[in-house]
Short mmCIF file of N, CA and C in Angstrom, two decimals:
data_model
loop_
_atom_site.label_atom_id
_atom_site.label_comp_id
_atom_site.label_asym_id
_atom_site.label_seq_id
_atom_site.Cartn_x
_atom_site.Cartn_y
_atom_site.Cartn_z
N UNK A 121 37.51 13.66 24.00
CA UNK A 121 37.38 12.55 24.96
C UNK A 121 36.92 13.23 26.32
N UNK A 122 36.04 12.50 26.97
CA UNK A 122 35.59 12.87 28.34
C UNK A 122 35.81 11.66 29.25
N UNK A 123 36.63 11.86 30.28
CA UNK A 123 36.97 10.82 31.20
C UNK A 123 37.59 9.64 30.43
N UNK A 124 38.33 9.93 29.39
CA UNK A 124 39.01 8.89 28.61
C UNK A 124 38.06 8.15 27.68
N UNK A 125 36.89 8.59 27.43
CA UNK A 125 35.98 8.04 26.54
C UNK A 125 35.66 8.88 25.36
N UNK A 126 35.46 8.38 24.18
CA UNK A 126 35.15 9.12 22.98
C UNK A 126 33.63 9.38 22.88
N UNK A 127 33.23 10.53 22.59
CA UNK A 127 31.83 10.90 22.39
C UNK A 127 31.74 11.82 21.06
N UNK A 128 30.58 11.75 20.47
CA UNK A 128 30.25 12.72 19.46
C UNK A 128 29.46 13.83 20.17
N UNK A 129 29.88 15.07 20.01
CA UNK A 129 29.23 16.22 20.55
C UNK A 129 28.29 16.89 19.61
N UNK A 130 27.07 16.99 19.95
CA UNK A 130 26.04 17.57 19.12
C UNK A 130 25.78 18.96 19.59
N UNK A 131 26.12 20.00 18.73
CA UNK A 131 25.90 21.33 19.17
C UNK A 131 24.45 21.77 18.80
N UNK A 132 24.02 21.49 17.56
CA UNK A 132 22.62 21.86 17.21
C UNK A 132 22.23 21.00 16.00
N UNK A 133 21.00 20.91 15.77
CA UNK A 133 20.37 20.34 14.59
C UNK A 133 19.33 21.35 14.08
N UNK A 134 19.42 21.72 12.82
CA UNK A 134 18.56 22.65 12.23
C UNK A 134 17.64 21.98 11.15
N UNK A 135 16.36 22.12 11.31
CA UNK A 135 15.48 21.62 10.33
C UNK A 135 14.65 22.85 9.88
N UNK A 136 14.62 23.04 8.55
CA UNK A 136 13.78 24.20 8.05
C UNK A 136 12.39 24.20 8.50
N UNK A 137 11.88 25.35 8.77
CA UNK A 137 10.45 25.45 9.34
C UNK A 137 9.45 24.58 8.56
N UNK A 138 9.50 24.65 7.19
CA UNK A 138 8.49 23.89 6.45
C UNK A 138 8.61 22.36 6.63
N UNK A 139 9.78 21.92 7.14
CA UNK A 139 9.95 20.44 7.30
C UNK A 139 9.83 20.00 8.76
N UNK A 140 9.65 20.89 9.70
CA UNK A 140 9.49 20.57 11.17
C UNK A 140 8.23 19.72 11.36
N UNK A 141 8.35 18.80 12.22
CA UNK A 141 7.19 17.91 12.57
C UNK A 141 7.16 16.68 11.70
N UNK A 142 8.09 16.57 10.84
CA UNK A 142 8.14 15.45 9.87
C UNK A 142 9.04 14.28 10.33
N UNK A 143 9.61 14.40 11.52
CA UNK A 143 10.46 13.39 12.03
C UNK A 143 11.91 13.39 11.56
N UNK A 144 12.31 14.45 10.80
CA UNK A 144 13.66 14.56 10.29
C UNK A 144 14.76 14.46 11.34
N UNK A 145 14.61 15.19 12.43
CA UNK A 145 15.59 15.21 13.48
C UNK A 145 15.78 13.83 14.06
N UNK A 146 14.67 13.14 14.31
CA UNK A 146 14.74 11.76 14.84
C UNK A 146 15.44 10.84 13.88
N UNK A 147 15.11 10.97 12.63
CA UNK A 147 15.72 10.08 11.57
C UNK A 147 17.26 10.40 11.47
N UNK A 148 17.65 11.69 11.52
CA UNK A 148 19.06 12.01 11.49
C UNK A 148 19.77 11.47 12.68
N UNK A 149 19.23 11.50 13.86
CA UNK A 149 19.90 11.01 15.04
C UNK A 149 19.96 9.45 14.95
N UNK A 150 18.91 8.77 14.48
CA UNK A 150 18.99 7.37 14.31
C UNK A 150 20.02 6.98 13.27
N UNK A 151 20.20 7.71 12.20
CA UNK A 151 21.23 7.47 11.24
C UNK A 151 22.62 7.61 11.87
N UNK A 152 22.81 8.70 12.65
CA UNK A 152 24.06 8.87 13.30
C UNK A 152 24.38 7.80 14.27
N UNK A 153 23.34 7.41 15.04
CA UNK A 153 23.59 6.25 16.00
C UNK A 153 23.94 4.88 15.34
N UNK A 154 23.36 4.77 14.13
CA UNK A 154 23.58 3.51 13.41
C UNK A 154 24.97 3.36 12.84
N UNK A 155 25.66 4.53 12.67
CA UNK A 155 27.00 4.41 11.99
C UNK A 155 28.16 4.69 13.01
N UNK A 156 27.80 4.76 14.30
CA UNK A 156 28.83 5.01 15.26
C UNK A 156 29.71 3.77 15.35
N UNK A 157 31.07 4.03 15.48
CA UNK A 157 32.02 2.93 15.72
C UNK A 157 31.81 2.41 17.09
N UNK A 158 32.25 1.24 17.39
CA UNK A 158 32.14 0.65 18.69
C UNK A 158 32.96 1.34 19.72
N UNK A 159 34.05 2.09 19.31
CA UNK A 159 34.89 2.81 20.28
C UNK A 159 34.31 4.14 20.73
N UNK A 160 33.18 4.56 20.13
CA UNK A 160 32.42 5.79 20.50
C UNK A 160 31.41 5.44 21.58
N UNK A 161 31.56 6.12 22.77
CA UNK A 161 30.66 5.86 23.89
C UNK A 161 29.26 6.24 23.58
N UNK A 162 29.07 7.42 22.84
CA UNK A 162 27.70 7.82 22.60
C UNK A 162 27.68 9.24 22.05
N UNK A 163 26.55 9.89 22.17
CA UNK A 163 26.32 11.24 21.69
C UNK A 163 26.00 12.16 22.92
N UNK A 164 26.59 13.29 22.99
CA UNK A 164 26.37 14.25 24.05
C UNK A 164 25.88 15.63 23.52
N UNK A 165 25.14 16.34 24.31
CA UNK A 165 24.80 17.73 24.02
C UNK A 165 24.81 18.40 25.37
N UNK A 166 25.26 19.70 25.42
CA UNK A 166 25.27 20.42 26.62
C UNK A 166 23.90 20.97 26.92
N UNK A 167 23.23 20.36 27.85
CA UNK A 167 21.81 20.71 28.16
C UNK A 167 21.69 22.12 28.73
N UNK A 168 22.66 22.57 29.51
CA UNK A 168 22.56 23.96 30.08
C UNK A 168 22.64 25.06 29.01
N UNK A 169 23.26 24.73 27.84
CA UNK A 169 23.44 25.75 26.77
C UNK A 169 22.24 25.69 25.76
N UNK A 170 21.37 24.79 25.91
CA UNK A 170 20.24 24.60 24.96
C UNK A 170 19.18 25.63 25.13
N UNK A 171 18.70 26.18 24.01
CA UNK A 171 17.66 27.22 24.06
C UNK A 171 16.30 26.46 24.22
N UNK A 172 16.09 25.41 23.68
CA UNK A 172 14.87 24.67 23.67
C UNK A 172 14.99 23.46 24.59
N UNK A 173 15.25 23.68 25.87
CA UNK A 173 15.67 22.61 26.80
C UNK A 173 14.58 21.46 26.87
N UNK A 174 13.35 21.88 27.09
CA UNK A 174 12.31 20.80 27.27
C UNK A 174 12.14 19.94 26.09
N UNK A 175 11.94 20.49 24.87
CA UNK A 175 11.85 19.60 23.68
C UNK A 175 13.12 18.77 23.43
N UNK A 176 14.20 19.34 23.67
CA UNK A 176 15.50 18.60 23.44
C UNK A 176 15.65 17.44 24.37
N UNK A 177 15.21 17.67 25.71
CA UNK A 177 15.36 16.62 26.67
C UNK A 177 14.34 15.45 26.26
N UNK A 178 13.12 15.87 25.78
CA UNK A 178 12.13 14.86 25.43
C UNK A 178 12.68 14.10 24.16
N UNK A 179 13.29 14.80 23.26
CA UNK A 179 13.83 14.14 22.01
C UNK A 179 14.88 13.18 22.42
N UNK A 180 15.86 13.52 23.26
CA UNK A 180 16.87 12.58 23.70
C UNK A 180 16.28 11.37 24.45
N UNK A 181 15.31 11.62 25.30
CA UNK A 181 14.70 10.54 26.11
C UNK A 181 13.97 9.54 25.11
N UNK A 182 13.37 10.08 24.07
CA UNK A 182 12.70 9.26 23.05
C UNK A 182 13.68 8.30 22.38
N UNK A 183 14.89 8.77 22.29
CA UNK A 183 15.99 7.94 21.63
C UNK A 183 16.76 7.15 22.62
N UNK A 184 16.23 7.06 23.94
CA UNK A 184 16.92 6.25 25.01
C UNK A 184 18.00 7.00 25.72
N UNK A 185 17.96 8.33 25.56
CA UNK A 185 18.89 9.20 26.21
C UNK A 185 18.47 9.62 27.60
N UNK A 186 19.40 10.28 28.31
CA UNK A 186 19.17 10.67 29.67
C UNK A 186 20.09 11.89 30.00
N UNK A 187 19.78 12.53 31.07
CA UNK A 187 20.68 13.65 31.55
C UNK A 187 21.73 13.02 32.55
N UNK A 188 23.00 13.06 32.15
CA UNK A 188 24.01 12.39 32.93
C UNK A 188 24.47 13.23 34.15
N UNK A 189 25.41 12.65 34.90
CA UNK A 189 25.84 13.32 36.11
C UNK A 189 26.56 14.62 35.92
N UNK A 190 27.01 14.91 34.70
CA UNK A 190 27.70 16.17 34.37
C UNK A 190 26.66 17.26 33.84
N UNK A 191 25.44 16.87 33.74
CA UNK A 191 24.41 17.83 33.25
C UNK A 191 24.19 17.78 31.74
N UNK A 192 24.94 16.87 31.05
CA UNK A 192 24.79 16.74 29.59
C UNK A 192 23.64 15.69 29.26
N UNK A 193 22.96 15.95 28.12
CA UNK A 193 22.11 14.99 27.60
C UNK A 193 22.94 13.96 26.86
N UNK A 194 22.73 12.69 27.15
CA UNK A 194 23.60 11.59 26.56
C UNK A 194 22.71 10.45 26.04
N UNK A 195 23.16 10.02 24.90
CA UNK A 195 22.59 8.80 24.30
C UNK A 195 23.74 7.81 24.14
N UNK A 196 23.64 6.68 24.77
CA UNK A 196 24.69 5.65 24.65
C UNK A 196 24.67 5.06 23.28
N UNK A 197 25.78 4.61 22.85
CA UNK A 197 25.95 3.95 21.57
C UNK A 197 25.17 2.68 21.59
N UNK A 198 24.15 2.48 20.75
CA UNK A 198 23.36 1.25 20.85
C UNK A 198 24.10 -0.01 20.57
N UNK A 199 25.21 0.09 19.87
CA UNK A 199 26.04 -1.10 19.53
C UNK A 199 26.79 -1.66 20.80
N UNK A 200 26.95 -0.76 21.76
CA UNK A 200 27.68 -1.11 23.02
C UNK A 200 26.74 -1.54 24.18
N UNK A 201 25.39 -1.50 23.95
CA UNK A 201 24.44 -1.90 24.98
C UNK A 201 24.31 -3.37 25.07
N UNK A 202 24.18 -3.85 26.26
CA UNK A 202 24.03 -5.32 26.45
C UNK A 202 22.58 -5.63 26.49
N UNK A 203 21.69 -4.69 26.92
CA UNK A 203 20.27 -4.99 27.09
C UNK A 203 19.61 -4.67 25.70
N UNK A 204 18.47 -5.23 25.49
CA UNK A 204 17.71 -4.97 24.26
C UNK A 204 16.88 -3.73 24.47
N UNK A 205 16.85 -2.80 23.42
CA UNK A 205 16.07 -1.60 23.51
C UNK A 205 14.59 -1.92 23.45
N UNK A 206 13.79 -0.99 23.97
CA UNK A 206 12.35 -1.15 23.99
C UNK A 206 11.76 -1.19 22.53
#
């Protein structure tokens, strides 16, 4: 829990070299987001500890994520959003 809210913390995602570029990371994250319970605020990863910061930030932004006030990359639980996604 962070500030009394529940999050899933993502440390890393590994995709074998031969499968990179096939959209597997994106699909894995979409699957994770689709099964989150309503009491989960979203998914976080520690941006400052990422080795591949630029691609990871772009990846999170593609999924509607953002860098929050604590410096973490965050994707809100889509089930808890009131606005329609793009």
